[in-house]
PDB file of C-alpha atoms in Angstrom:
ATOM      1  CA  UNK A   1     -13.672 -13.952   5.307  1.00 91.00           C
ATOM      2  CA  UNK A   2     -11.013 -16.972   4.002  1.00 96.00           C
ATOM      3  CA  UNK A   3     -11.144 -15.766   0.878  1.00 97.00           C
ATOM      4  CA  UNK A   4     -10.531 -12.617   2.466  1.00 97.00           C
ATOM      5  CA  UNK A   5      -7.678 -13.917   3.821  1.00 98.00           C
ATOM      6  CA  UNK A   6      -6.097 -15.061   1.075  1.00 98.00           C
ATOM      7  CA  UNK A   7      -6.567 -13.076  -1.405  1.00 98.00           C
ATOM      8  CA  UNK A   8      -5.633 -10.096   0.900  1.00 98.00           C
ATOM      9  CA  UNK A   9      -1.907 -12.655   1.578  1.00 98.00           C
ATOM     10  CA  UNK A  10      -1.809 -12.731  -1.797  1.00 98.00           C
ATOM     11  CA  UNK A  11      -1.305  -9.349  -2.976  1.00 98.00           C
ATOM     12  CA  UNK A  12       1.086  -9.097  -0.906  1.00 98.00           C
ATOM     13  CA  UNK A  13       3.373 -10.690  -3.270  1.00 96.00           C
ATOM     14  CA  UNK A  14       4.351  -7.078  -5.438  1.00 95.00           C
ATOM     15  CA  UNK A  15       5.833  -6.192  -2.191  1.00 97.00           C
ATOM     16  CA  UNK A  16       7.960  -9.134  -1.471  1.00 95.00           C
ATOM     17  CA  UNK A  17       8.623 -10.119  -5.281  1.00 90.00           C
ATOM     18  CA  UNK A  18       9.655  -5.829  -5.260  1.00 92.00           C
ATOM     19  CA  UNK A  19      11.619  -6.138  -2.222  1.00 93.00           C
ATOM     20  CA  UNK A  20      13.807  -9.593  -2.769  1.00 89.00           C
ATOM     21  CA  UNK A  21      14.885  -7.752  -6.396  1.00 85.00           C
ATOM     22  CA  UNK A  22      15.634  -3.984  -4.803  1.00 88.00           C
ATOM     23  CA  UNK A  23      17.903  -6.257  -2.115  1.00 87.00           C
ATOM     24  CA  UNK A  24      19.528  -8.991  -4.624  1.00 79.00           C
ATOM     25  CA  UNK A  25      19.521  -7.212  -8.129  1.00 64.00           C
ATOM     26  CA  UNK A  26      21.877 -10.086  -9.131  1.00 53.00           C
ATOM     27  CA  UNK A  27      18.700 -13.066  -8.139  1.00 48.00           C
ATOM     28  CA  UNK A  28      16.357 -11.995 -10.248  1.00 45.00           C
ATOM     29  CA  UNK A  29      18.715 -10.348 -13.261  1.00 51.00           C
ATOM     30  CA  UNK A  30      19.162 -14.420 -13.212  1.00 50.00           C
ATOM     31  CA  UNK A  31      15.330 -14.947 -13.259  1.00 53.00           C
ATOM     32  CA  UNK A  32      14.127 -11.981 -14.962  1.00 56.00           C
ATOM     33  CA  UNK A  33      16.953 -10.362 -17.186  1.00 58.00           C
ATOM     34  CA  UNK A  34      16.404  -6.160 -16.586  1.00 54.00           C
ATOM     35  CA  UNK A  35      14.057  -6.045 -13.588  1.00 49.00           C
ATOM     36  CA  UNK A  36      15.937  -6.004 -10.588  1.00 49.00           C
ATOM     37  CA  UNK A  37      16.650  -1.943 -11.573  1.00 56.00           C
ATOM     38  CA  UNK A  38      12.921  -1.620 -12.102  1.00 77.00           C
ATOM     39  CA  UNK A  39      11.840  -3.130  -7.869  1.00 83.00           C
ATOM     40  CA  UNK A  40      11.566  -0.009  -6.226  1.00 88.00           C
ATOM     41  CA  UNK A  41       9.717   0.943  -8.697  1.00 88.00           C
ATOM     42  CA  UNK A  42       7.834  -2.298  -9.130  1.00 88.00           C
ATOM     43  CA  UNK A  43       6.531  -1.542  -5.021  1.00 94.00           C
ATOM     44  CA  UNK A  44       5.785   2.078  -6.002  1.00 96.00           C
ATOM     45  CA  UNK A  45       3.500   1.362  -8.733  1.00 96.00           C
ATOM     46  CA  UNK A  46       1.885  -1.598  -6.753  1.00 97.00           C
ATOM     47  CA  UNK A  47       1.368   0.311  -3.767  1.00 98.00           C
ATOM     48  CA  UNK A  48      -0.259   3.036  -4.767  1.00 98.00           C
ATOM     49  CA  UNK A  49      -2.432   0.523  -6.583  1.00 98.00           C
ATOM     50  CA  UNK A  50      -2.814  -0.842  -3.534  1.00 98.00           C
ATOM     51  CA  UNK A  51      -3.226   2.075  -1.222  1.00 98.00           C
ATOM     52  CA  UNK A  52      -5.816   3.445  -3.629  1.00 98.00           C
ATOM     53  CA  UNK A  53      -8.278   0.366  -2.905  1.00 97.00           C
ATOM     54  CA  UNK A  54      -7.507   0.741   0.446  1.00 97.00           C
ATOM     55  CA  UNK A  55      -8.982   4.459   0.571  1.00 96.00           C
ATOM     56  CA  UNK A  56     -12.050   2.620  -2.018  1.00 96.00           C
ATOM     57  CA  UNK A  57     -12.973   0.279   0.448  1.00 95.00           C
ATOM     58  CA  UNK A  58     -13.879   4.074   2.984  1.00 93.00           C
ATOM     59  CA  UNK A  59     -16.018   4.819  -0.019  1.00 94.00           C
ATOM     60  CA  UNK A  60     -18.141   1.046  -0.068  1.00 93.00           C
ATOM     61  CA  UNK A  61     -18.576   2.060   3.762  1.00 92.00           C
ATOM     62  CA  UNK A  62     -19.926   5.477   2.955  1.00 90.00           C
ATOM     63  CA  UNK A  63     -22.661   4.217   0.045  1.00 92.00           C
ATOM     64  CA  UNK A  64     -24.103   2.143   2.766  1.00 91.00           C
ATOM     65  CA  UNK A  65     -23.229   3.699   6.224  1.00 89.00           C
ATOM     66  CA  UNK A  66     -23.493   7.084   5.886  1.00 84.00           C
ATOM     67  CA  UNK A  67     -24.627   8.502   1.688  1.00 86.00           C
ATOM     68  CA  UNK A  68     -25.449  11.542   3.215  1.00 88.00           C
ATOM     69  CA  UNK A  69     -22.219  12.264   4.974  1.00 87.00           C
ATOM     70  CA  UNK A  70     -19.476  13.717   3.021  1.00 88.00           C
ATOM     71  CA  UNK A  71     -16.508  13.321   5.549  1.00 87.00           C
ATOM     72  CA  UNK A  72     -16.471   9.346   4.465  1.00 88.00           C
ATOM     73  CA  UNK A  73     -16.078  10.488   0.259  1.00 91.00           C
ATOM     74  CA  UNK A  74     -13.495  12.943   1.065  1.00 90.00           C
ATOM     75  CA  UNK A  75     -10.768  10.772   3.246  1.00 89.00           C
ATOM     76  CA  UNK A  76     -11.734   7.694   0.808  1.00 95.00           C
ATOM     77  CA  UNK A  77     -10.155   9.842  -2.182  1.00 97.00           C
ATOM     78  CA  UNK A  78      -7.147  10.444  -0.022  1.00 97.00           C
ATOM     79  CA  UNK A  79      -5.375   7.429  -0.064  1.00 98.00           C
ATOM     80  CA  UNK A  80      -5.303   7.780  -4.357  1.00 98.00           C
ATOM     81  CA  UNK A  81      -4.347  11.326  -4.683  1.00 98.00           C
ATOM     82  CA  UNK A  82      -1.421  10.148  -1.829  1.00 98.00           C
ATOM     83  CA  UNK A  83      -0.422   7.397  -3.632  1.00 98.00           C
ATOM     84  CA  UNK A  84      -0.411   9.178  -7.343  1.00 98.00           C
ATOM     85  CA  UNK A  85       1.602  12.028  -6.084  1.00 98.00           C
ATOM     86  CA  UNK A  86       4.351   9.968  -4.490  1.00 98.00           C
ATOM     87  CA  UNK A  87       4.430   7.715  -7.680  1.00 97.00           C
ATOM     88  CA  UNK A  88       4.478  11.270 -10.299  1.00 97.00           C
ATOM     89  CA  UNK A  89       7.613  12.121  -8.146  1.00 97.00           C
ATOM     90  CA  UNK A  90       9.410   9.340  -8.535  1.00 95.00           C
ATOM     91  CA  UNK A  91       8.848  10.013 -12.042  1.00 94.00           C
ATOM     92  CA  UNK A  92      10.546  13.737 -11.499  1.00 96.00           C
ATOM     93  CA  UNK A  93      13.366  12.590  -9.378  1.00 94.00           C
ATOM     94  CA  UNK A  94      14.102   9.357  -9.413  1.00 90.00           C
ATOM     95  CA  UNK A  95      16.638  10.084  -7.315  1.00 90.00           C
ATOM     96  CA  UNK A  96      15.187   9.896  -4.376  1.00 95.00           C
ATOM     97  CA  UNK A  97      13.161   6.874  -4.615  1.00 94.00           C
ATOM     98  CA  UNK A  98      14.109   5.083  -1.467  1.00 95.00           C
ATOM     99  CA  UNK A  99      12.627   7.595   0.552  1.00 98.00           C
ATOM    100  CA  UNK A 100       9.039   8.244  -1.669  1.00 98.00           C
ATOM    101  CA  UNK A 101       9.103   3.504  -0.748  1.00 98.00           C
ATOM    102  CA  UNK A 102       9.137   5.605   3.312  1.00 99.00           C
ATOM    103  CA  UNK A 103       6.574   7.694   3.212  1.00 99.00           C
ATOM    104  CA  UNK A 104       4.180   5.551   1.149  1.00 99.00           C
ATOM    105  CA  UNK A 105       5.108   2.926   4.323  1.00 99.00           C
ATOM    106  CA  UNK A 106       3.689   6.288   5.462  1.00 99.00           C
ATOM    107  CA  UNK A 107       0.298   5.684   4.060  1.00 98.00           C
ATOM    108  CA  UNK A 108      -0.310   2.964   4.754  1.00 99.00           C
ATOM    109  CA  UNK A 109       0.169   3.549   8.303  1.00 99.00           C
ATOM    110  CA  UNK A 110      -1.578   6.387   8.320  1.00 98.00           C
ATOM    111  CA  UNK A 111      -4.893   4.463   6.512  1.00 97.00           C
ATOM    112  CA  UNK A 112      -4.614   1.848   9.380  1.00 98.00           C
ATOM    113  CA  UNK A 113      -5.180   4.453  12.201  1.00 97.00           C
ATOM    114  CA  UNK A 114      -7.754   5.090   9.908  1.00 94.00           C
ATOM    115  CA  UNK A 115      -9.607   1.667   9.428  1.00 95.00           C
ATOM    116  CA  UNK A 116      -8.592   0.561  13.369  1.00 97.00           C
ATOM    117  CA  UNK A 117     -10.452   3.945  15.206  1.00 94.00           C
ATOM    118  CA  UNK A 118     -13.538   2.841  11.855  1.00 93.00           C
ATOM    119  CA  UNK A 119     -12.894  -1.011  12.942  1.00 95.00           C
ATOM    120  CA  UNK A 120     -13.646   0.253  16.812  1.00 96.00           C
ATOM    121  CA  UNK A 121     -17.285   2.348  15.993  1.00 92.00           C
ATOM    122  CA  UNK A 122     -18.189  -0.274  14.616  1.00 93.00           C
ATOM    123  CA  UNK A 123     -18.468  -0.092  10.246  1.00 92.00           C
ATOM    124  CA  UNK A 124     -16.479  -2.580   9.645  1.00 94.00           C
ATOM    125  CA  UNK A 125     -16.911  -6.314  10.024  1.00 95.00           C
ATOM    126  CA  UNK A 126     -14.960  -7.493  13.309  1.00 96.00           C
ATOM    127  CA  UNK A 127     -12.182  -9.763  11.433  1.00 97.00           C
ATOM    128  CA  UNK A 128     -10.929  -6.350   9.147  1.00 97.00           C
ATOM    129  CA  UNK A 129      -8.935  -4.774  11.630  1.00 97.00           C
ATOM    130  CA  UNK A 130      -7.175  -7.654  12.446  1.00 98.00           C
ATOM    131  CA  UNK A 131      -6.406  -8.883   8.519  1.00 98.00           C
ATOM    132  CA  UNK A 132      -5.561  -4.810   8.158  1.00 98.00           C
ATOM    133  CA  UNK A 133      -3.089  -5.110  10.394  1.00 99.00           C
ATOM    134  CA  UNK A 134      -1.227  -8.090   8.719  1.00 99.00           C
ATOM    135  CA  UNK A 135      -0.822  -7.235   5.237  1.00 99.00           C
ATOM    136  CA  UNK A 136      -0.191  -3.314   6.325  1.00 99.00           C
ATOM    137  CA  UNK A 137       3.031  -4.700   8.844  1.00 99.00           C
ATOM    138  CA  UNK A 138       3.445  -6.756   5.282  1.00 99.00           C
ATOM    139  CA  UNK A 139       3.009  -3.937   2.952  1.00 99.00           C
ATOM    140  CA  UNK A 140       4.827  -0.853   5.101  1.00 99.00           C
ATOM    141  CA  UNK A 141       7.585  -2.994   6.448  1.00 99.00           C
ATOM    142  CA  UNK A 142       8.441  -4.035   2.507  1.00 98.00           C
ATOM    143  CA  UNK A 143       8.006  -0.314   1.423  1.00 98.00           C
ATOM    144  CA  UNK A 144      10.053   0.865   4.446  1.00 98.00           C
ATOM    145  CA  UNK A 145      13.361  -1.694   4.166  1.00 98.00           C
ATOM    146  CA  UNK A 146      12.886  -1.171  -0.220  1.00 96.00           C
ATOM    147  CA  UNK A 147      13.185   2.542   0.771  1.00 96.00           C
ATOM    148  CA  UNK A 148      15.726   2.291   3.818  1.00 96.00           C
ATOM    149  CA  UNK A 149      18.161  -0.013   1.044  1.00 94.00           C
ATOM    150  CA  UNK A 150      17.914   2.035  -1.880  1.00 92.00           C
ATOM    151  CA  UNK A 151      18.795   5.461   0.559  1.00 91.00           C
TER     152      UNK A 151
END
């Protein structure tokens, strides 16, 4: 459990880095030349990957607990498709990157609600829902702040 927490909290680093580079371009350009304009892209691309990963947890749970039921598998791929859609829209319409970061944050919150419901049903270890709340606050909070700043 401790190692899972360590890995989960470490996974917030790209969100924090993306937020800092979004909010303070001067700082980031002095440290890593030319990265500041890409802060939102860092957050969107990494966020889409992590949202996909979070959905895949439901695939693994379905394999173990509900191998013959279709809906958990379907739910497990929705976060990946949503993240891909958000990332794709950012490529098509870069001017909307702020709104898209907020939309991606919403995806994390919706998946959290589903995870909490599944946690109440006993589908996850007892420590997992609490960790998900903390990590979602970090990821969705960073995306939302950067998104609002970028509007």
